[in-house]
Tab-separated table of C-alpha atoms in Angstrom:
chain	number	residue	atom	x	y	z
A	482	MET	CA	20.604	-0.489	-13.254
A	483	GLN	CA	22.485	-0.134	-10.054
A	484	PRO	CA	20.143	-1.117	-6.606
A	485	ARG	CA	19.834	1.527	-4.323
A	486	PRO	CA	21.512	1.393	-0.659
A	487	THR	CA	18.568	1.279	0.999
A	488	GLU	CA	17.594	-2.247	-1.190
A	489	THR	CA	21.496	-3.585	-0.671
A	490	LEU	CA	21.015	-3.045	2.824
A	491	ASN	CA	17.507	-4.388	3.702
A	492	GLN	CA	18.943	-7.696	1.507
A	493	ARG	CA	22.278	-7.630	3.599
A	494	ASN	CA	20.177	-8.044	6.857
A	495	ALA	CA	17.818	-10.501	4.739
A	496	ALA	CA	21.084	-12.779	4.602
A	497	PHE	CA	22.190	-12.002	8.355
A	498	ASP	CA	19.091	-13.528	9.624
A	499	ASN	CA	18.946	-16.106	7.026
A	500	ARG	CA	22.390	-17.449	8.278
A	501	LEU	CA	21.614	-17.329	11.907
A	502	ARG	CA	18.123	-19.395	11.006
A	503	PRO	CA	18.273	-23.534	12.457
A	504	ALA	CA	17.448	-24.873	9.177
A	505	ARG	CA	16.267	-28.416	11.238
A	506	PHE	CA	13.786	-28.589	14.727
A	507	GLU	CA	16.750	-30.237	15.988
A	508	GLU	CA	18.701	-26.858	16.153
A	509	PHE	CA	15.816	-24.879	17.416
A	510	VAL	CA	16.832	-24.001	21.088
A	511	GLY	CA	13.457	-23.003	23.731
A	512	GLN	CA	9.595	-23.221	23.156
A	513	GLN	CA	10.332	-26.975	24.264
A	514	LYS	CA	6.528	-27.372	24.171
A	515	VAL	CA	5.708	-25.721	21.794
A	516	ARG	CA	8.670	-28.250	19.333
A	517	ASP	CA	7.299	-31.105	21.070
A	518	ARG	CA	2.781	-30.533	20.316
A	519	LEU	CA	4.481	-29.646	16.561
A	520	LEU	CA	7.086	-32.526	16.324
A	521	LEU	CA	3.737	-34.644	17.280
A	522	ALA	CA	1.717	-33.214	14.929
A	523	VAL	CA	4.547	-33.414	11.441
A	524	GLU	CA	4.924	-37.168	12.799
A	525	ALA	CA	0.957	-38.176	12.456
A	526	ALA	CA	0.789	-35.881	9.934
A	527	ARG	CA	2.889	-38.232	7.623
A	528	GLY	CA	2.314	-41.833	9.292
A	529	ARG	CA	-1.154	-40.996	7.913
A	530	LYS	CA	-0.029	-38.881	4.713
A	531	GLU	CA	-2.215	-36.308	4.783
A	532	SER	CA	-1.004	-32.873	5.040
A	533	LEU	CA	-0.210	-30.667	8.085
A	534	ASP	CA	-3.526	-29.452	10.075
A	535	HIS	CA	-4.168	-25.791	9.885
A	536	VAL	CA	-0.995	-24.012	12.510
A	537	LEU	CA	-1.248	-20.783	14.267
A	538	LEU	CA	1.369	-18.943	15.897
A	539	SER	CA	0.892	-16.096	18.506
A	540	GLY	CA	3.928	-14.098	20.627
A	541	PRO	CA	5.858	-11.150	20.687
A	542	PRO	CA	7.464	-10.070	17.904
A	543	GLY	CA	11.263	-12.109	17.305
A	544	LEU	CA	10.322	-15.197	19.294
A	545	GLY	CA	10.647	-17.528	16.262
A	546	LYS	CA	7.316	-18.119	14.450
A	547	THR	CA	8.866	-17.183	10.761
A	548	THR	CA	11.473	-19.355	11.810
A	549	LEU	CA	9.224	-22.807	12.663
A	550	ALA	CA	7.117	-22.312	9.969
A	551	TYR	CA	10.061	-22.743	7.362
A	552	LEU	CA	10.860	-25.671	10.240
A	553	LEU	CA	7.451	-27.703	9.732
A	554	GLY	CA	8.310	-26.939	5.963
A	555	GLU	CA	10.986	-28.840	6.426
A	556	ALA	CA	10.003	-32.050	8.698
A	557	MET	CA	7.126	-32.240	5.993
A	558	GLY	CA	9.102	-32.151	3.698
A	559	VAL	CA	6.852	-29.641	1.328
A	560	HIS	CA	7.896	-25.691	-0.017
A	561	VAL	CA	6.429	-23.166	2.202
A	562	LYS	CA	5.429	-19.982	0.522
A	563	ALA	CA	5.394	-16.415	2.699
A	564	THR	CA	3.312	-13.849	2.811
A	565	SER	CA	2.205	-11.110	4.680
A	566	GLY	CA	-1.705	-10.034	5.636
A	567	PRO	CA	-1.132	-6.889	4.461
A	568	VAL	CA	-0.182	-7.657	1.547
A	569	ILE	CA	-3.043	-9.886	0.318
A	570	ASP	CA	-5.415	-7.020	-0.680
A	571	LYS	CA	-8.363	-8.805	-2.392
A	572	PRO	CA	-9.753	-12.150	-2.870
A	573	GLY	CA	-7.816	-11.951	-6.530
A	574	ASP	CA	-4.431	-12.212	-4.704
A	575	LEU	CA	-5.534	-14.606	-2.525
A	576	ALA	CA	-6.504	-17.042	-5.031
A	577	GLY	CA	-3.171	-16.590	-7.164
A	578	LEU	CA	-1.394	-17.571	-3.567
A	579	LEU	CA	-3.627	-20.331	-2.891
A	580	THR	CA	-4.232	-21.530	-6.386
A	581	SER	CA	-0.179	-22.032	-7.038
A	582	LEU	CA	0.419	-24.555	-4.192
A	583	GLU	CA	0.852	-27.894	-4.905
A	584	PRO	CA	-0.663	-30.655	-2.946
A	585	GLY	CA	0.783	-30.471	0.932
A	586	ASP	CA	2.226	-26.794	0.788
A	587	ILE	CA	2.468	-24.604	3.642
A	588	LEU	CA	1.156	-21.241	3.216
A	589	PHE	CA	2.246	-18.625	5.910
A	590	ILE	CA	0.994	-15.536	6.939
A	591	ASP	CA	2.838	-13.229	9.016
A	592	GLU	CA	0.969	-10.898	10.640
A	593	ILE	CA	-2.468	-12.880	9.760
A	594	HIS	CA	-4.892	-10.110	12.325
A	595	ARG	CA	-4.153	-7.844	9.731
A	596	VAL	CA	-5.275	-9.697	6.512
A	597	GLN	CA	-8.838	-7.538	5.128
A	598	ARG	CA	-11.793	-8.317	5.869
A	599	THR	CA	-13.456	-9.193	2.639
A	600	VAL	CA	-10.330	-11.271	1.832
A	601	GLU	CA	-10.568	-12.872	5.800
A	602	GLU	CA	-13.778	-14.625	4.463
A	603	TYR	CA	-12.473	-16.300	1.616
A	604	LEU	CA	-10.332	-17.932	4.170
A	605	TYR	CA	-12.865	-19.887	5.408
A	606	SER	CA	-13.544	-22.458	2.545
A	607	ALA	CA	-10.179	-22.866	1.581
A	608	MET	CA	-9.391	-24.165	4.986
A	609	GLU	CA	-12.003	-26.089	5.646
A	610	ASP	CA	-13.234	-27.681	1.862
A	611	PHE	CA	-10.320	-26.544	-0.268
A	612	VAL	CA	-12.283	-24.558	-2.462
A	613	ILE	CA	-12.536	-20.834	-2.727
A	614	ASP	CA	-15.500	-18.718	-4.971
A	615	ILE	CA	-14.542	-15.973	-6.962
A	616	MET	CA	-16.761	-13.439	-8.573
A	617	ILE	CA	-16.199	-12.592	-11.810
A	618	ASP	CA	-17.602	-9.555	-13.563
A	619	GLN	CA	-20.160	-7.453	-11.871
A	620	GLY	CA	-23.759	-6.286	-12.863
A	621	PRO	CA	-25.815	-8.673	-15.031
A	622	ASN	CA	-22.886	-10.589	-16.196
A	623	ALA	CA	-21.787	-11.233	-12.721
A	624	ARG	CA	-21.084	-14.827	-12.206
A	625	SER	CA	-19.543	-17.347	-9.489
A	626	VAL	CA	-16.491	-19.353	-10.301
A	627	ARG	CA	-15.425	-22.126	-7.907
A	628	LEU	CA	-12.494	-22.899	-7.815
A	629	GLU	CA	-10.288	-26.373	-6.457
A	630	LEU	CA	-7.446	-26.407	-4.248
A	631	PRO	CA	-5.271	-28.949	-2.996
A	632	ARG	CA	-5.338	-29.562	0.759
A	633	PHE	CA	-2.639	-27.201	2.155
A	634	THR	CA	-1.395	-26.034	5.446
A	635	LEU	CA	-2.227	-22.686	6.414
A	636	VAL	CA	0.540	-21.310	9.115
A	637	GLY	CA	-0.422	-18.297	10.164
A	638	ALA	CA	1.547	-15.763	12.515
A	639	THR	CA	0.430	-12.887	14.658
A	640	THR	CA	1.580	-10.619	17.319
A	641	ARG	CA	-1.813	-9.419	18.209
A	642	SER	CA	-4.212	-12.707	18.825
A	643	GLY	CA	-6.713	-10.956	20.211
A	644	LEU	CA	-7.030	-8.960	16.939
A	645	ILE	CA	-7.819	-12.591	15.402
A	646	SER	CA	-11.748	-12.900	14.525
A	647	ALA	CA	-13.268	-15.957	16.436
A	648	PRO	CA	-14.300	-17.626	13.153
A	649	LEU	CA	-10.700	-17.463	11.796
A	650	ARG	CA	-9.308	-18.753	14.732
A	651	SER	CA	-11.107	-21.644	15.270
A	652	ARG	CA	-10.329	-22.695	11.768
A	653	PHE	CA	-6.978	-23.463	13.188
A	654	GLY	CA	-6.659	-27.066	14.542
A	655	LEU	CA	-3.053	-26.393	16.323
A	656	ALA	CA	-2.844	-22.709	18.302
A	657	ASN	CA	0.165	-22.237	19.674
A	658	ARG	CA	1.645	-18.960	21.707
A	659	LEU	CA	5.769	-18.128	21.903
A	660	ASP	CA	7.456	-16.817	25.280
A	661	TYR	CA	9.911	-15.375	26.356
A	662	TYR	CA	13.152	-16.428	26.336
A	663	GLY	CA	15.287	-17.433	29.453
A	664	HIS	CA	18.945	-16.324	29.914
A	665	GLU	CA	20.119	-20.313	29.459
A	666	ASP	CA	18.741	-20.575	25.743
A	667	LEU	CA	19.855	-17.395	24.649
A	668	GLN	CA	23.173	-18.010	25.556
A	669	THR	CA	22.899	-20.864	24.098
A	670	ILE	CA	21.318	-18.989	20.645
A	671	VAL	CA	24.171	-16.147	21.249
A	672	GLU	CA	27.470	-19.011	20.740
A	673	ARG	CA	25.834	-20.533	18.229
A	674	SER	CA	25.442	-17.953	16.078
A	675	ALA	CA	28.704	-16.500	16.889
A	676	SER	CA	30.514	-19.391	15.636
A	677	ARG	CA	28.331	-19.735	12.390
A	678	LEU	CA	29.302	-15.983	12.087
A	679	GLU	CA	32.988	-17.544	12.851
A	680	VAL	CA	34.116	-14.663	15.923
A	681	THR	CA	35.436	-16.108	19.347
A	682	ILE	CA	33.558	-15.481	22.353
A	683	ASP	CA	33.269	-17.271	25.749
A	684	ALA	CA	30.925	-17.712	28.311
A	685	ALA	CA	31.088	-14.725	30.189
A	686	GLY	CA	30.744	-13.136	26.972
A	687	SER	CA	27.217	-14.700	25.383
A	688	ARG	CA	26.614	-14.765	29.086
A	689	GLU	CA	26.375	-11.123	29.092
A	690	ILE	CA	24.330	-10.516	25.579
A	691	ALA	CA	22.148	-12.776	26.981
A	692	CYS	CA	21.379	-10.867	29.355
A	693	ARG	CA	20.400	-8.206	27.657
A	694	SER	CA	18.505	-9.766	24.924
A	695	ARG	CA	15.062	-8.823	26.388
A	696	GLY	CA	14.385	-12.874	26.404
A	697	THR	CA	13.938	-12.315	22.249
A	698	PRO	CA	16.661	-14.490	20.263
A	699	ARG	CA	16.233	-11.823	17.407
A	700	ILE	CA	17.893	-9.228	19.908
A	701	ALA	CA	20.506	-11.134	20.775
A	702	ASN	CA	21.547	-12.109	17.688
A	703	HIS	CA	21.142	-8.112	16.361
A	704	LEU	CA	23.175	-7.396	19.918
A	705	LEU	CA	25.558	-10.015	18.941
A	706	ARG	CA	26.229	-8.407	15.444
A	707	ARG	CA	27.305	-5.031	16.485
A	708	VAL	CA	29.453	-6.874	19.368
A	709	ARG	CA	31.438	-8.752	16.844
A	710	ASP	CA	31.456	-4.993	15.129
A	711	TYR	CA	33.132	-3.881	18.313
A	712	ALA	CA	35.625	-6.438	18.777
A	713	GLN	CA	36.572	-6.620	15.354
A	714	VAL	CA	38.252	-3.186	15.297
A	715	ARG	CA	38.461	-2.837	18.888
A	716	ALA	CA	39.646	-6.182	20.740
A	717	GLY	CA	41.050	-8.525	18.257
A	718	ASN	CA	37.898	-10.333	17.456
A	719	ARG	CA	37.611	-11.530	20.108
A	720	ILE	CA	34.195	-11.138	22.629
A	721	THR	CA	34.906	-11.618	26.272
A	722	ARG	CA	32.243	-10.218	29.083
A	723	THR	CA	34.469	-6.650	29.106
A	724	VAL	CA	34.469	-6.830	25.368
A	725	ALA	CA	30.771	-7.071	25.731
A	726	ASP	CA	29.948	-4.648	28.077
A	727	GLU	CA	31.751	-2.156	26.225
A	728	ALA	CA	29.745	-2.274	23.176
A	729	LEU	CA	26.190	-2.812	24.838
A	730	ALA	CA	27.882	0.166	27.096
A	731	LEU	CA	28.885	2.239	23.745
A	732	LEU	CA	24.642	1.131	22.364
A	733	GLU	CA	23.285	2.719	25.884
A	734	ILE	CA	22.101	-0.745	26.465
A	735	ASP	CA	22.484	-1.227	30.369
A	736	PRO	CA	23.350	-4.285	32.197
A	737	PHE	CA	19.389	-5.008	32.801
A	738	GLY	CA	18.442	-4.890	29.099
A	739	LEU	CA	16.981	-1.313	28.662
A	740	ASP	CA	17.748	0.664	26.146
A	741	GLU	CA	17.742	4.575	26.191
A	742	MET	CA	14.251	4.926	25.873
A	743	ASP	CA	12.788	2.953	28.145
A	744	LYS	CA	15.280	5.056	30.391
A	745	ARG	CA	13.806	7.873	28.889
A	746	ILE	CA	10.190	6.137	29.487
A	747	LEU	CA	10.921	5.666	33.506
A	748	GLU	CA	12.704	8.897	34.368
A	749	THR	CA	9.282	10.940	32.289
A	750	ILE	CA	6.842	9.250	34.236
A	751	VAL	CA	9.231	9.661	37.999
A	752	VAL	CA	10.398	13.028	37.947
A	753	LYS	CA	7.693	14.711	35.438
A	754	PHE	CA	4.148	13.230	36.557
A	755	GLY	CA	5.373	12.525	39.947
A	756	GLY	CA	4.829	8.689	38.956
A	757	GLY	CA	2.174	8.707	37.297
A	758	PRO	CA	-0.461	8.134	36.377
A	759	VAL	CA	0.012	9.797	33.153
A	760	GLY	CA	-1.489	9.093	29.995
A	761	LEU	CA	-0.527	7.157	27.179
A	762	ASN	CA	-0.671	10.246	24.822
A	763	ASN	CA	0.463	12.222	26.952
A	764	LEU	CA	3.927	10.337	27.769
A	765	ALA	CA	4.135	9.712	23.832
A	766	VAL	CA	4.635	13.963	23.717
A	767	ALA	CA	7.183	13.825	26.613
A	768	VAL	CA	9.343	11.468	25.478
A	769	GLY	CA	8.740	12.795	21.821
A	770	GLU	CA	7.803	9.515	20.780
A	771	GLU	CA	4.965	7.842	18.866
A	772	ALA	CA	2.101	6.715	21.589
A	773	ASP	CA	1.804	3.007	19.178
A	774	THR	CA	5.396	2.729	19.135
A	775	LEU	CA	5.306	3.178	23.059
A	776	GLU	CA	2.460	0.801	23.509
A	777	GLU	CA	3.926	-2.393	21.291
A	778	VAL	CA	7.267	-2.280	21.476
A	779	SER	CA	8.418	-0.576	24.714
A	780	GLU	CA	5.988	-1.036	27.531
A	781	PRO	CA	5.898	-4.758	26.892
A	782	TYR	CA	8.985	-5.467	28.360
A	783	LEU	CA	8.808	-2.746	31.083
A	784	ILE	CA	5.812	-4.486	32.027
A	785	GLN	CA	7.695	-7.644	32.592
A	786	GLU	CA	9.959	-6.835	33.867
A	787	GLY	CA	8.353	-4.705	36.992
A	788	TYR	CA	9.398	-1.119	36.067
A	789	LEU	CA	5.593	-0.332	34.710
A	790	GLU	CA	1.651	-0.917	35.499
A	791	ARG	CA	-1.305	0.008	33.408
A	792	THR	CA	-3.743	1.229	35.041
A	793	PRO	CA	-7.161	2.700	34.117
A	794	LYS	CA	-6.113	6.476	34.813
A	795	GLY	CA	-2.864	5.319	32.766
A	796	ARG	CA	0.359	4.596	33.186
A	797	VAL	CA	2.282	3.878	36.744
A	798	ALA	CA	6.522	3.355	37.242
A	799	THR	CA	6.880	0.686	39.829
A	800	PRO	CA	9.393	1.040	43.031
A	801	LEU	CA	11.127	-1.125	41.456
A	802	ALA	CA	11.871	2.121	38.566
A	803	CYS	CA	12.377	4.118	41.504
A	804	GLU	CA	14.673	2.272	43.236
A	805	ARG	CA	16.796	0.910	40.433
A	806	PHE	CA	17.571	4.057	38.745
A	807	HIS	CA	17.556	6.539	41.827
A	808	LEU	CA	14.819	7.910	41.070
A	809	GLN	CA	12.685	9.962	43.350
A	810	PRO	CA	8.958	11.041	42.111
A	811	ARG	CA	8.184	14.484	41.713
A	812	PRO	CA	5.632	15.627	44.764
A	813	LYS	CA	2.433	16.009	43.448
A	814	SER	CA	0.545	18.993	43.976
A	815	ALA	CA	-1.779	18.988	46.807
A	816	GLY	CA	-4.686	19.986	44.152
A	817	ARG	CA	-6.095	22.664	41.886
A	818	PRO	CA	-4.563	26.558	42.933
A	819	ARG	CA	-7.796	28.845	44.009
A	820	ALA	CA	-8.712	31.252	41.799
A	821	LEU	CA	-7.811	34.797	43.137
A	822	PRO	CA	-11.047	37.137	43.971
A	823	MET	CA	-11.910	39.826	41.164
A	824	PRO	CA	-10.874	43.349	42.926
């Protein structure tokens, strides 16, 4: 049976990301403090010939949490078994993962805040005592079976650290938060990725892509992929600042890294709602997007760059947004219209 086109596309995207992913800590760019803490823990654990302590990685998507998990496995010389929180649906699933590990191996759980609470409780004893109690059968025949586990390392990644319960959080010995990247680090990442993709790029071209990547390496690599397509077809497979600018303009990504949806959000708040405040649900309906998508995808960067504010009454566009896009807020109504007297 031939794979469906969507499956083939997903496989190609995964292969592309893996091709650009660093294979050693020496190749990992940025997050210097996090790298130093993790490398120190690795060196200490290897010196004592012990497994690495449990690690929690938090931060916005696309900053390298999954990459760091695999780099920890490479540095410790152990295997990494990866899964995600929503996939672990029942305690038996967790037991199957844990019992398949070898001593010292790493179990990586992405989006760990989405693990079911009933499953999470089994993680407590597994992380602390390296045992797990499984109930077999039901009713009068029910009995508990204790499974001994090898000493392993749990690496959890989350984009919503506030949703992790306190008991689970306290069991991680190493908690690290990843922050957005600077333009210099992103430029280095773009240039390294371009060399692996065998496309020629100059410093100005890589800088242009880095400045529009919203501080995120994943976005930088995705933009590089699109600019590479443009350069291959229209610019002799060479990326310069002009080529990058033309390609990104075709994608409607402006010099400040804002895409079409970002500009629609700001324009809607300023023009239709007089600059705000406007509730999230009203804004979502006005721009034709889901409220969760706005809150988790678009708003963080707009707030970080100073274009948007979250207030108790709703979202408010800042003067910077009005100035940058030459928008004039619609005058707000002085009050509700008074009802006409009945004849």
